[in-house]
Amino acid sequence: MLHPPQILTVGAARPAASGILSAAFGVVVAVCSAVAGEVPERLDLGALPAEMVDGDVLVPVPAEVLAVLTKLGESGWEEVLSEIERRPRGLRSREDHALALGVAVADGFLAVEANSAEAVGSAGRAVLARAEVLGMRRAVSRHCQAIFDAAEAGNWTGVRAELDRIEVTARETMREQGDGDLAPCVSLGGWLRGTELAAVLIGRSYSEDKAELLLQPELVRHFKRVAATRDTARMAAIAAALDEIGGVLARSPDAPGADGVEAIADACSRAVGVVTGSALAGDEDGTGEGGA
Amino acid sequence: MTCALARRLLLAVGGAAVLLQFGWASPEGAKSAAAEAVARQDGEGFQVRADHWSGRFEDGGGRKMLRHQLFRGNEYWFWLGSSPAGAGGTPPPTLRVYDATGHPVDVEVQKGEDWASARVLPPKSGVYLIVVERVAGAEGGCDWSLSYGYR
């Protein structure tokens, strides 16, 4: 039997610095603190006898960043979509396909923001093509069918949920197949594409509020560790791009400036281009022809 | 009845008594408790992640900390389930969220017999510390499962 929940409202963080979102948050915090009448208890990190939970890092999905951009008035989804609808080329190894699978999932999240059932369908078919090569078509196809159905019905929440489940299913299937070391490549591909999309969009209408979304130095470090475990030319190129991104973020503790955002977009585009041969920037060929 | 059989029966009865006293911990039970906590906010527009964290407290309680990237502009809920529920009178694990300097950022915390939840409005995009804590002196093992959603 479930008991009624005990609701405890506590004060939260320090006053925010600037920006519309910070001000709104500050108001909420002040109200909550006043209602609770409690003094926030700070955690002494130096004396923290806590055990860090190791294991899988939960990588945020691109939708978490894209959702904030939408709230901040971003509207260039269709334009970006039209620039990335190209078939990947030069995929050879299972690593290539795992990375490209993550890229296709990220493209699906962008298609959701654009409310484009057609683009969601394209991303879903790309996911199936990668899954076929990786020997997991059966495991992934039920998610893709659910994606197609949800997109047709305009159920974008459902599409996002199934895109998220694809990554989890792909990783679990890889582990069952004895390919567990490939599993992080799916997240890596998705993060690179998601960050590329965000950085390009932010660069086209820069603001500090938007640029702050790119502050993800720990994820950069995480993926550098992932790249370091694989001795391939593609991973070396991706690691170099991650180094550049890390450097920009290290110089920008609050939010990257316009130049920094452009540098992040370029680095991500080069990395995505290494994965799929199709990217928003740096794709000198631009034909996108070819295939797995 | 032989001595060996009697000994096995005694062990089985004793083991059952221990389990009844302290509850039967299970990762599936913890995940189910977290799912029920999620269901309490069903329909409120949160996109719940398919992935989750999980772990276990052994005898004596303790504190587990996770680091996770959050984005300013989103609203987050974290849902913690634990199993067994309130074994031996021990309260279930608690859940709090802090920024990287140790300041609490959760604006609302709820808890029940085998679950806890925390609502966060990140003041800045970056890494936050999620702390799952079991009271010192807690007896028996306890599995936990942590999910989150955003909107």
CSV table of C-alpha atoms in Angstrom, one decimal:
chain,number,residue,atom,x,y,z
A,1,MET,CA,0.0,0.0,0.0
A,2,LEU,CA,1.3,3.5,-0.9
A,3,HIS,CA,1.2,6.1,1.9
A,4,PRO,CA,0.4,9.7,1.1
A,5,PRO,CA,3.6,11.6,0.2
A,6,GLN,CA,5.2,13.9,2.7
A,7,ILE,CA,5.9,17.1,0.9
A,8,LEU,CA,8.8,19.2,2.2
A,9,THR,CA,9.6,22.4,0.4
A,10,VAL,CA,13.1,23.6,1.0
A,11,GLY,CA,15.1,26.6,-0.1
A,12,ALA,CA,17.4,26.1,-3.0
A,13,ALA,CA,20.4,27.7,-4.7
A,14,ARG,CA,22.1,31.0,-4.4
A,15,PRO,CA,20.5,34.0,-6.2
A,16,ALA,CA,21.0,33.7,-9.9
A,17,ALA,CA,23.3,36.1,-11.7
A,18,SER,CA,21.5,37.5,-14.7
A,19,GLY,CA,19.2,36.7,-17.6
A,20,ILE,CA,15.5,36.1,-17.8
A,21,LEU,CA,15.7,32.5,-16.8
A,22,SER,CA,17.9,33.3,-13.9
A,23,ALA,CA,15.5,35.9,-12.6
A,24,ALA,CA,12.6,33.6,-13.0
A,25,PHE,CA,14.4,30.9,-11.1
A,26,GLY,CA,15.4,33.4,-8.4
A,27,VAL,CA,11.7,34.3,-7.8
A,28,VAL,CA,10.7,30.7,-7.5
A,29,VAL,CA,13.5,30.0,-5.0
A,30,ALA,CA,12.6,33.1,-3.0
A,31,VAL,CA,9.0,32.0,-2.8
A,32,CYS,CA,9.9,28.5,-1.9
A,33,SER,CA,12.3,29.6,0.8
A,34,ALA,CA,9.8,32.0,2.3
A,35,VAL,CA,7.1,29.3,2.4
A,36,ALA,CA,9.5,26.7,3.9
A,37,GLY,CA,11.2,29.1,6.4
A,38,GLU,CA,14.2,26.8,6.3
A,39,VAL,CA,17.9,27.7,5.9
A,40,PRO,CA,19.5,25.7,3.0
A,41,GLU,CA,22.0,23.1,4.3
A,42,ARG,CA,25.1,23.2,2.3
A,43,LEU,CA,26.9,19.9,1.6
A,44,ASP,CA,30.6,20.0,2.8
A,45,LEU,CA,32.2,18.4,-0.2
A,46,GLY,CA,35.6,18.3,1.4
A,47,ALA,CA,34.3,16.2,4.2
A,48,LEU,CA,31.8,14.2,2.1
A,49,PRO,CA,32.0,10.5,3.0
A,50,ALA,CA,30.0,9.7,-0.1
A,51,GLU,CA,30.7,6.9,-2.5
A,52,MET,CA,30.7,8.1,-6.0
A,53,VAL,CA,28.5,5.9,-8.2
A,54,ASP,CA,30.7,4.6,-11.0
A,55,GLY,CA,29.5,2.8,-14.1
A,56,ASP,CA,27.4,4.2,-16.9
A,57,VAL,CA,27.2,7.9,-17.3
A,58,LEU,CA,23.7,9.0,-18.2
A,59,VAL,CA,24.2,11.2,-21.2
A,60,PRO,CA,21.5,13.8,-21.6
A,61,VAL,CA,19.5,13.4,-24.8
A,62,PRO,CA,19.7,16.2,-27.4
A,63,ALA,CA,16.1,16.9,-26.7
A,64,GLU,CA,17.0,18.3,-23.3
A,65,VAL,CA,19.1,21.1,-24.9
A,66,LEU,CA,16.7,21.5,-27.9
A,67,ALA,CA,13.8,21.9,-25.5
A,68,VAL,CA,15.5,24.9,-23.8
A,69,LEU,CA,16.3,26.5,-27.2
A,70,THR,CA,12.6,26.2,-28.2
A,71,LYS,CA,11.6,27.9,-24.9
A,72,LEU,CA,14.1,30.7,-25.7
A,73,GLY,CA,12.4,31.3,-29.0
A,74,GLU,CA,14.6,29.2,-31.4
A,75,SER,CA,12.8,28.6,-34.7
A,76,GLY,CA,15.5,27.6,-37.2
A,77,TRP,CA,14.7,23.9,-37.1
A,78,GLU,CA,13.4,23.5,-40.7
A,79,GLU,CA,16.5,25.3,-42.1
A,80,VAL,CA,18.9,23.0,-40.2
A,81,LEU,CA,16.9,19.9,-41.1
A,82,SER,CA,17.1,20.7,-44.8
A,83,GLU,CA,20.9,21.0,-44.4
A,84,ILE,CA,21.4,17.6,-42.8
A,85,GLU,CA,19.2,15.3,-44.8
A,86,ARG,CA,22.0,13.4,-46.5
A,87,ARG,CA,22.8,9.7,-46.5
A,88,PRO,CA,25.9,8.8,-44.6
A,89,ARG,CA,28.8,7.5,-46.6
A,90,GLY,CA,32.0,5.5,-45.9
A,91,LEU,CA,30.7,3.5,-43.0
A,92,ARG,CA,32.7,0.3,-42.8
A,93,SER,CA,33.3,-1.0,-39.3
A,94,ARG,CA,30.8,-1.8,-36.5
A,95,GLU,CA,32.2,1.2,-34.7
A,96,ASP,CA,31.3,3.4,-37.7
A,97,HIS,CA,27.7,2.1,-37.6
A,98,ALA,CA,27.4,2.5,-33.8
A,99,LEU,CA,28.5,6.1,-34.0
A,100,ALA,CA,26.2,6.7,-37.0
A,101,LEU,CA,23.3,5.1,-35.1
A,102,GLY,CA,23.7,7.7,-32.4
A,103,VAL,CA,23.8,10.5,-35.0
A,104,ALA,CA,20.6,9.2,-36.6
A,105,VAL,CA,18.8,9.2,-33.2
A,106,ALA,CA,19.9,12.8,-32.6
A,107,ASP,CA,18.6,13.7,-36.1
A,108,GLY,CA,15.3,12.3,-34.9
A,109,PHE,CA,15.2,14.6,-31.9
A,110,LEU,CA,15.8,17.6,-34.2
A,111,ALA,CA,13.0,16.4,-36.5
A,112,VAL,CA,10.7,16.4,-33.4
A,113,GLU,CA,11.5,20.0,-32.6
A,114,ALA,CA,10.6,20.8,-36.2
A,115,ASN,CA,7.4,18.8,-35.9
A,116,SER,CA,8.3,17.1,-39.1
A,117,ALA,CA,6.8,13.6,-39.4
A,118,GLU,CA,8.7,13.2,-42.7
A,119,ALA,CA,12.0,14.0,-41.2
A,120,VAL,CA,11.3,11.7,-38.2
A,121,GLY,CA,10.6,8.9,-40.8
A,122,SER,CA,13.9,9.6,-42.4
A,123,ALA,CA,15.7,9.4,-39.1
A,124,GLY,CA,13.9,6.2,-38.2
A,125,ARG,CA,14.9,4.6,-41.5
A,126,ALA,CA,18.5,5.6,-40.9
A,127,VAL,CA,18.3,4.0,-37.5
A,128,LEU,CA,17.0,0.8,-38.9
A,129,ALA,CA,19.7,0.7,-41.6
A,130,ARG,CA,22.4,1.1,-39.0
A,131,ALA,CA,20.7,-1.4,-36.7
A,132,GLU,CA,20.6,-4.0,-39.5
A,133,VAL,CA,24.4,-3.9,-40.0
A,134,LEU,CA,24.9,-4.1,-36.2
A,135,GLY,CA,22.6,-7.2,-36.0
A,136,MET,CA,20.0,-5.6,-33.9
A,137,ARG,CA,17.3,-4.8,-36.3
A,138,ARG,CA,14.7,-6.9,-34.6
A,139,ALA,CA,15.4,-5.3,-31.2
A,140,VAL,CA,15.2,-1.8,-32.6
A,141,SER,CA,12.4,-2.2,-35.2
A,142,ARG,CA,9.6,-2.1,-32.6
A,143,HIS,CA,10.8,1.3,-31.4
A,144,CYS,CA,11.1,2.6,-35.0
A,145,GLN,CA,7.5,1.4,-35.7
A,146,ALA,CA,6.3,3.2,-32.6
A,147,ILE,CA,8.2,6.3,-33.8
A,148,PHE,CA,6.6,6.2,-37.2
A,149,ASP,CA,3.1,5.8,-35.6
A,150,ALA,CA,3.6,8.5,-33.1
A,151,ALA,CA,5.0,11.0,-35.6
A,152,GLU,CA,2.0,10.4,-37.9
A,153,ALA,CA,-0.3,11.1,-34.9
A,154,GLY,CA,1.7,14.2,-34.0
A,155,ASN,CA,2.5,12.6,-30.6
A,156,TRP,CA,6.0,14.2,-30.3
A,157,THR,CA,6.3,13.2,-26.6
A,158,GLY,CA,5.9,9.6,-27.7
A,159,VAL,CA,8.5,10.1,-30.5
A,160,ARG,CA,11.0,11.4,-28.0
A,161,ALA,CA,10.4,8.6,-25.6
A,162,GLU,CA,11.0,6.0,-28.3
A,163,LEU,CA,14.1,7.7,-29.6
A,164,ASP,CA,15.4,7.6,-26.1
A,165,ARG,CA,14.5,3.9,-25.8
A,166,ILE,CA,16.4,3.1,-29.0
A,167,GLU,CA,19.7,4.1,-27.4
A,168,VAL,CA,19.0,2.0,-24.3
A,169,THR,CA,18.0,-1.0,-26.4
A,170,ALA,CA,21.0,-0.6,-28.7
A,171,ARG,CA,23.4,-0.6,-25.8
A,172,GLU,CA,21.7,-3.5,-24.0
A,173,THR,CA,21.7,-5.5,-27.2
A,174,MET,CA,25.4,-4.8,-27.8
A,175,ARG,CA,26.2,-6.1,-24.4
A,176,GLU,CA,24.2,-9.2,-25.0
A,177,GLN,CA,26.1,-9.7,-28.3
A,178,GLY,CA,29.5,-9.4,-26.5
A,179,ASP,CA,30.0,-5.9,-28.0
A,180,GLY,CA,29.7,-4.0,-24.8
A,181,ASP,CA,32.7,-1.8,-25.6
A,182,LEU,CA,30.8,-0.4,-28.6
A,183,ALA,CA,27.9,0.7,-26.6
A,184,PRO,CA,29.3,4.1,-25.6
A,185,CYS,CA,29.8,4.9,-29.3
A,186,VAL,CA,26.1,5.2,-29.8
A,187,SER,CA,25.9,7.9,-27.1
A,188,LEU,CA,29.1,9.5,-28.4
A,189,GLY,CA,27.6,9.8,-31.9
A,190,GLY,CA,24.3,11.2,-30.5
A,191,TRP,CA,26.1,13.8,-28.3
A,192,LEU,CA,28.3,15.0,-31.1
A,193,ARG,CA,25.4,15.5,-33.4
A,194,GLY,CA,23.2,17.0,-30.7
A,195,THR,CA,26.0,19.4,-29.7
A,196,GLU,CA,26.6,20.3,-33.4
A,197,LEU,CA,22.9,21.1,-33.9
A,198,ALA,CA,22.8,23.2,-30.8
A,199,ALA,CA,26.0,25.1,-31.5
A,200,VAL,CA,25.0,25.9,-35.1
A,201,LEU,CA,21.6,27.1,-34.0
A,202,ILE,CA,23.0,29.2,-31.1
A,203,GLY,CA,25.7,30.7,-33.4
A,204,ARG,CA,23.0,31.9,-35.9
A,205,SER,CA,21.3,34.0,-33.1
A,206,TYR,CA,23.8,34.2,-30.3
A,207,SER,CA,22.9,34.9,-26.7
A,208,GLU,CA,24.6,34.1,-23.5
A,209,ASP,CA,21.5,32.3,-22.2
A,210,LYS,CA,21.7,29.9,-25.2
A,211,ALA,CA,25.5,29.6,-25.2
A,212,GLU,CA,25.4,28.5,-21.6
A,213,LEU,CA,23.7,25.3,-22.7
A,214,LEU,CA,27.0,24.2,-24.3
A,215,LEU,CA,28.7,24.1,-20.8
A,216,GLN,CA,29.2,20.4,-20.7
A,217,PRO,CA,32.9,19.9,-19.8
A,218,GLU,CA,32.4,16.7,-17.8
A,219,LEU,CA,30.6,15.1,-20.8
A,220,VAL,CA,33.5,16.1,-23.0
A,221,ARG,CA,35.9,14.4,-20.5
A,222,HIS,CA,33.7,11.4,-20.4
A,223,PHE,CA,33.7,11.0,-24.2
A,224,LYS,CA,37.5,11.6,-24.4
A,225,ARG,CA,37.8,8.6,-22.1
A,226,VAL,CA,35.5,6.6,-24.4
A,227,ALA,CA,37.5,7.7,-27.5
A,228,ALA,CA,40.8,6.7,-25.8
A,229,THR,CA,39.6,3.1,-25.4
A,230,ARG,CA,39.4,2.6,-29.1
A,231,ASP,CA,42.5,2.7,-31.4
A,232,THR,CA,41.0,3.8,-34.7
A,233,ALA,CA,41.7,6.7,-37.0
A,234,ARG,CA,38.1,7.9,-36.6
A,235,MET,CA,38.3,7.9,-32.8
A,236,ALA,CA,41.6,9.8,-33.0
A,237,ALA,CA,39.9,12.5,-35.1
A,238,ILE,CA,37.0,12.6,-32.7
A,239,ALA,CA,39.3,12.8,-29.8
A,240,ALA,CA,41.1,15.8,-31.4
A,241,ALA,CA,37.7,17.5,-31.9
A,242,LEU,CA,36.8,16.8,-28.3
A,243,ASP,CA,40.1,18.4,-27.2
A,244,GLU,CA,39.2,21.5,-29.1
A,245,ILE,CA,35.8,21.7,-27.5
A,246,GLY,CA,37.3,21.1,-24.0
A,247,GLY,CA,39.7,23.9,-24.6
A,248,VAL,CA,36.9,26.3,-25.5
A,249,LEU,CA,34.9,25.4,-22.4
A,250,ALA,CA,38.0,25.7,-20.2
A,251,ARG,CA,38.4,29.3,-21.4
A,252,SER,CA,34.6,30.0,-20.9
A,253,PRO,CA,33.6,29.2,-17.3
A,254,ASP,CA,30.3,31.0,-17.6
A,255,ALA,CA,29.2,30.7,-21.3
A,256,PRO,CA,31.2,30.5,-24.5
A,257,GLY,CA,31.3,33.7,-26.5
A,258,ALA,CA,30.2,33.8,-30.2
A,259,ASP,CA,33.6,32.8,-31.3
A,260,GLY,CA,33.7,29.9,-28.9
A,261,VAL,CA,30.3,28.7,-30.0
A,262,GLU,CA,31.5,28.8,-33.6
A,263,ALA,CA,34.6,26.9,-32.7
A,264,ILE,CA,32.4,24.2,-30.9
A,265,ALA,CA,30.1,24.0,-33.9
A,266,ASP,CA,33.1,23.5,-36.3
A,267,ALA,CA,34.8,20.9,-34.1
A,268,CYS,CA,31.5,18.9,-33.7
A,269,SER,CA,30.9,19.2,-37.4
A,270,ARG,CA,34.3,17.8,-38.2
A,271,ALA,CA,33.7,15.0,-35.8
A,272,VAL,CA,30.3,14.2,-37.2
A,273,GLY,CA,31.7,14.4,-40.7
A,274,VAL,CA,34.3,11.9,-39.7
A,275,VAL,CA,31.5,9.6,-38.5
A,276,THR,CA,29.0,10.0,-41.4
A,277,GLY,CA,30.5,12.1,-44.1
A,278,SER,CA,27.5,14.4,-43.7
A,279,ALA,CA,27.7,17.5,-41.5
A,280,LEU,CA,26.3,21.0,-41.2
A,281,ALA,CA,29.7,22.6,-41.7
A,282,GLY,CA,32.9,21.6,-43.3
A,283,ASP,CA,31.2,19.2,-45.8
A,284,GLU,CA,33.0,20.5,-48.9
A,285,ASP,CA,31.6,17.7,-51.1
A,286,GLY,CA,28.0,18.3,-50.1
A,287,THR,CA,26.6,15.5,-52.2
A,288,GLY,CA,26.1,13.1,-49.3
A,289,GLU,CA,26.0,10.2,-51.8
A,290,GLY,CA,27.1,6.7,-51.0
A,291,GLY,CA,26.1,4.5,-48.2
A,292,ALA,CA,27.1,1.9,-45.7
B,1,MET,CA,14.5,-37.1,10.4
B,2,THR,CA,18.3,-37.0,10.1
B,3,CYS,CA,20.4,-34.4,11.7
B,4,ALA,CA,21.5,-33.0,8.3
B,5,LEU,CA,17.9,-32.6,7.2
B,6,ALA,CA,17.0,-31.0,10.5
B,7,ARG,CA,19.9,-28.6,10.2
B,8,ARG,CA,18.9,-27.6,6.7
B,9,LEU,CA,15.3,-27.1,7.8
B,10,LEU,CA,16.5,-24.9,10.7
B,11,LEU,CA,18.7,-22.9,8.4
B,12,ALA,CA,15.8,-22.4,6.0
B,13,VAL,CA,13.4,-21.3,8.7
B,14,GLY,CA,16.0,-19.0,10.1
B,15,GLY,CA,16.7,-17.5,6.7
B,16,ALA,CA,13.0,-16.9,6.1
B,17,ALA,CA,12.8,-15.2,9.5
B,18,VAL,CA,15.7,-12.9,8.5
B,19,LEU,CA,14.0,-12.1,5.2
B,20,LEU,CA,10.7,-11.4,6.8
B,21,GLN,CA,12.4,-9.2,9.4
B,22,PHE,CA,14.5,-7.2,6.9
B,23,GLY,CA,12.5,-7.6,3.7
B,24,TRP,CA,13.6,-9.1,0.5
B,25,ALA,CA,15.7,-6.5,-1.3
B,26,SER,CA,15.6,-6.6,-5.1
B,27,PRO,CA,16.8,-4.3,-7.9
B,28,GLU,CA,13.4,-5.0,-9.7
B,29,GLY,CA,11.5,-3.9,-6.6
B,30,ALA,CA,13.5,-0.7,-6.4
B,31,LYS,CA,12.9,0.0,-10.1
B,32,SER,CA,9.2,-0.7,-9.6
B,33,ALA,CA,9.1,1.7,-6.6
B,34,ALA,CA,10.8,4.4,-8.7
B,35,ALA,CA,8.3,3.8,-11.6
B,36,GLU,CA,5.4,4.2,-9.1
B,37,ALA,CA,6.9,7.5,-8.0
B,38,VAL,CA,7.1,8.6,-11.6
B,39,ALA,CA,3.4,7.6,-12.1
B,40,ARG,CA,2.4,10.1,-9.4
B,41,GLN,CA,3.5,12.9,-11.8
B,42,ASP,CA,2.0,11.2,-14.9
B,43,GLY,CA,0.3,13.6,-17.1
B,44,GLU,CA,2.3,16.6,-15.9
B,45,GLY,CA,4.2,16.8,-19.2
B,46,PHE,CA,7.6,15.4,-18.1
B,47,GLN,CA,9.6,13.5,-20.6
B,48,VAL,CA,10.9,10.6,-18.5
B,49,ARG,CA,14.3,9.1,-19.5
B,50,ALA,CA,14.4,5.5,-20.5
B,51,ASP,CA,17.7,5.1,-18.7
B,52,HIS,CA,18.3,5.0,-15.0
B,53,TRP,CA,20.9,4.6,-12.3
B,54,SER,CA,20.8,1.8,-9.7
B,55,GLY,CA,22.8,0.6,-6.8
B,56,ARG,CA,22.8,-1.0,-3.4
B,57,PHE,CA,23.3,-0.1,0.2
B,58,GLU,CA,24.8,-2.9,2.4
B,59,ASP,CA,24.3,-3.1,6.1
B,60,GLY,CA,24.8,0.2,8.0
B,61,GLY,CA,23.6,2.8,5.6
B,62,GLY,CA,25.8,5.3,3.7
B,63,ARG,CA,25.7,7.9,1.0
B,64,LYS,CA,26.0,7.5,-2.8
B,65,MET,CA,26.7,10.5,-5.0
B,66,LEU,CA,26.1,10.8,-8.8
B,67,ARG,CA,27.2,13.7,-11.1
B,68,HIS,CA,24.8,14.7,-13.8
B,69,GLN,CA,24.5,17.4,-16.4
B,70,LEU,CA,21.5,19.6,-16.1
B,71,PHE,CA,20.4,22.6,-18.3
B,72,ARG,CA,19.1,25.9,-17.1
B,73,GLY,CA,15.6,26.5,-18.6
B,74,ASN,CA,14.4,22.9,-18.0
B,75,GLU,CA,12.5,21.7,-15.0
B,76,TYR,CA,13.6,18.3,-13.7
B,77,TRP,CA,12.2,15.7,-11.3
B,78,PHE,CA,14.3,12.9,-9.9
B,79,TRP,CA,12.5,9.8,-8.6
B,80,LEU,CA,14.2,7.3,-6.3
B,81,GLY,CA,12.7,3.9,-5.5
B,82,SER,CA,14.1,1.5,-2.9
B,83,SER,CA,13.5,-2.1,-2.0
B,84,PRO,CA,12.7,-3.4,0.5
B,85,ALA,CA,10.3,-0.8,1.8
B,86,GLY,CA,11.0,0.3,5.4
B,87,ALA,CA,12.6,-3.0,6.4
B,88,GLY,CA,13.0,-3.4,10.1
B,89,GLY,CA,11.6,0.0,10.7
B,90,THR,CA,14.5,1.7,8.9
B,91,PRO,CA,13.4,4.8,6.8
B,92,PRO,CA,13.9,4.4,3.1
B,93,PRO,CA,16.9,6.3,1.4
B,94,THR,CA,16.5,10.0,0.9
B,95,LEU,CA,17.3,12.1,-2.2
B,96,ARG,CA,18.8,15.6,-2.5
B,97,VAL,CA,20.3,17.5,-5.3
B,98,TYR,CA,23.2,20.0,-5.0
B,99,ASP,CA,25.2,22.2,-7.3
B,100,ALA,CA,28.9,21.6,-7.8
B,101,THR,CA,29.8,23.6,-4.7
B,102,GLY,CA,27.5,21.8,-2.4
B,103,HIS,CA,24.5,24.1,-2.3
B,104,PRO,CA,21.1,22.4,-2.4
B,105,VAL,CA,19.2,23.2,-5.5
B,106,ASP,CA,16.1,21.0,-5.1
B,107,VAL,CA,13.0,23.3,-4.7
B,108,GLU,CA,10.7,20.5,-3.7
B,109,VAL,CA,11.3,17.1,-2.0
B,110,GLN,CA,8.7,14.4,-1.5
B,111,LYS,CA,8.9,11.0,0.1
B,112,GLY,CA,6.9,7.9,0.8
B,113,GLU,CA,7.4,4.4,2.2
B,114,ASP,CA,9.7,3.2,-0.5
B,115,TRP,CA,10.3,6.2,-2.7
B,116,ALA,CA,11.6,9.8,-2.7
B,117,SER,CA,11.5,12.5,-5.3
B,118,ALA,CA,13.2,15.9,-5.8
B,119,ARG,CA,12.3,18.7,-8.2
B,120,VAL,CA,15.1,20.9,-9.6
B,121,LEU,CA,15.2,24.2,-11.5
B,122,PRO,CA,18.9,24.5,-12.3
B,123,PRO,CA,20.2,28.0,-11.8
B,124,LYS,CA,22.9,27.4,-14.4
B,125,SER,CA,23.7,24.7,-16.9
B,126,GLY,CA,26.4,22.4,-15.6
B,127,VAL,CA,27.0,19.4,-13.4
B,128,TYR,CA,25.0,18.7,-10.3
B,129,LEU,CA,25.4,16.3,-7.5
B,130,ILE,CA,22.6,13.9,-6.7
B,131,VAL,CA,22.9,12.3,-3.3
B,132,VAL,CA,21.1,9.2,-2.3
B,133,GLU,CA,21.5,8.6,1.5
B,134,ARG,CA,20.5,5.8,3.8
B,135,VAL,CA,20.4,6.5,7.5
B,136,ALA,CA,23.4,5.3,9.6
B,137,GLY,CA,22.8,2.1,11.4
B,138,ALA,CA,20.3,0.8,8.9
B,139,GLU,CA,20.1,-3.0,9.0
B,140,GLY,CA,20.1,-5.2,6.0
B,141,GLY,CA,20.8,-4.5,2.4
B,142,CYS,CA,18.7,-2.1,0.3
B,143,ASP,CA,18.5,-1.8,-3.5
B,144,TRP,CA,17.8,1.6,-5.1
B,145,SER,CA,16.9,2.9,-8.5
B,146,LEU,CA,16.9,6.5,-9.7
B,147,SER,CA,15.1,7.9,-12.8
B,148,TYR,CA,14.6,11.4,-14.0
B,149,GLY,CA,12.4,13.4,-16.2
B,150,TYR,CA,12.5,16.9,-17.7
B,151,ARG,CA,10.2,19.5,-19.3
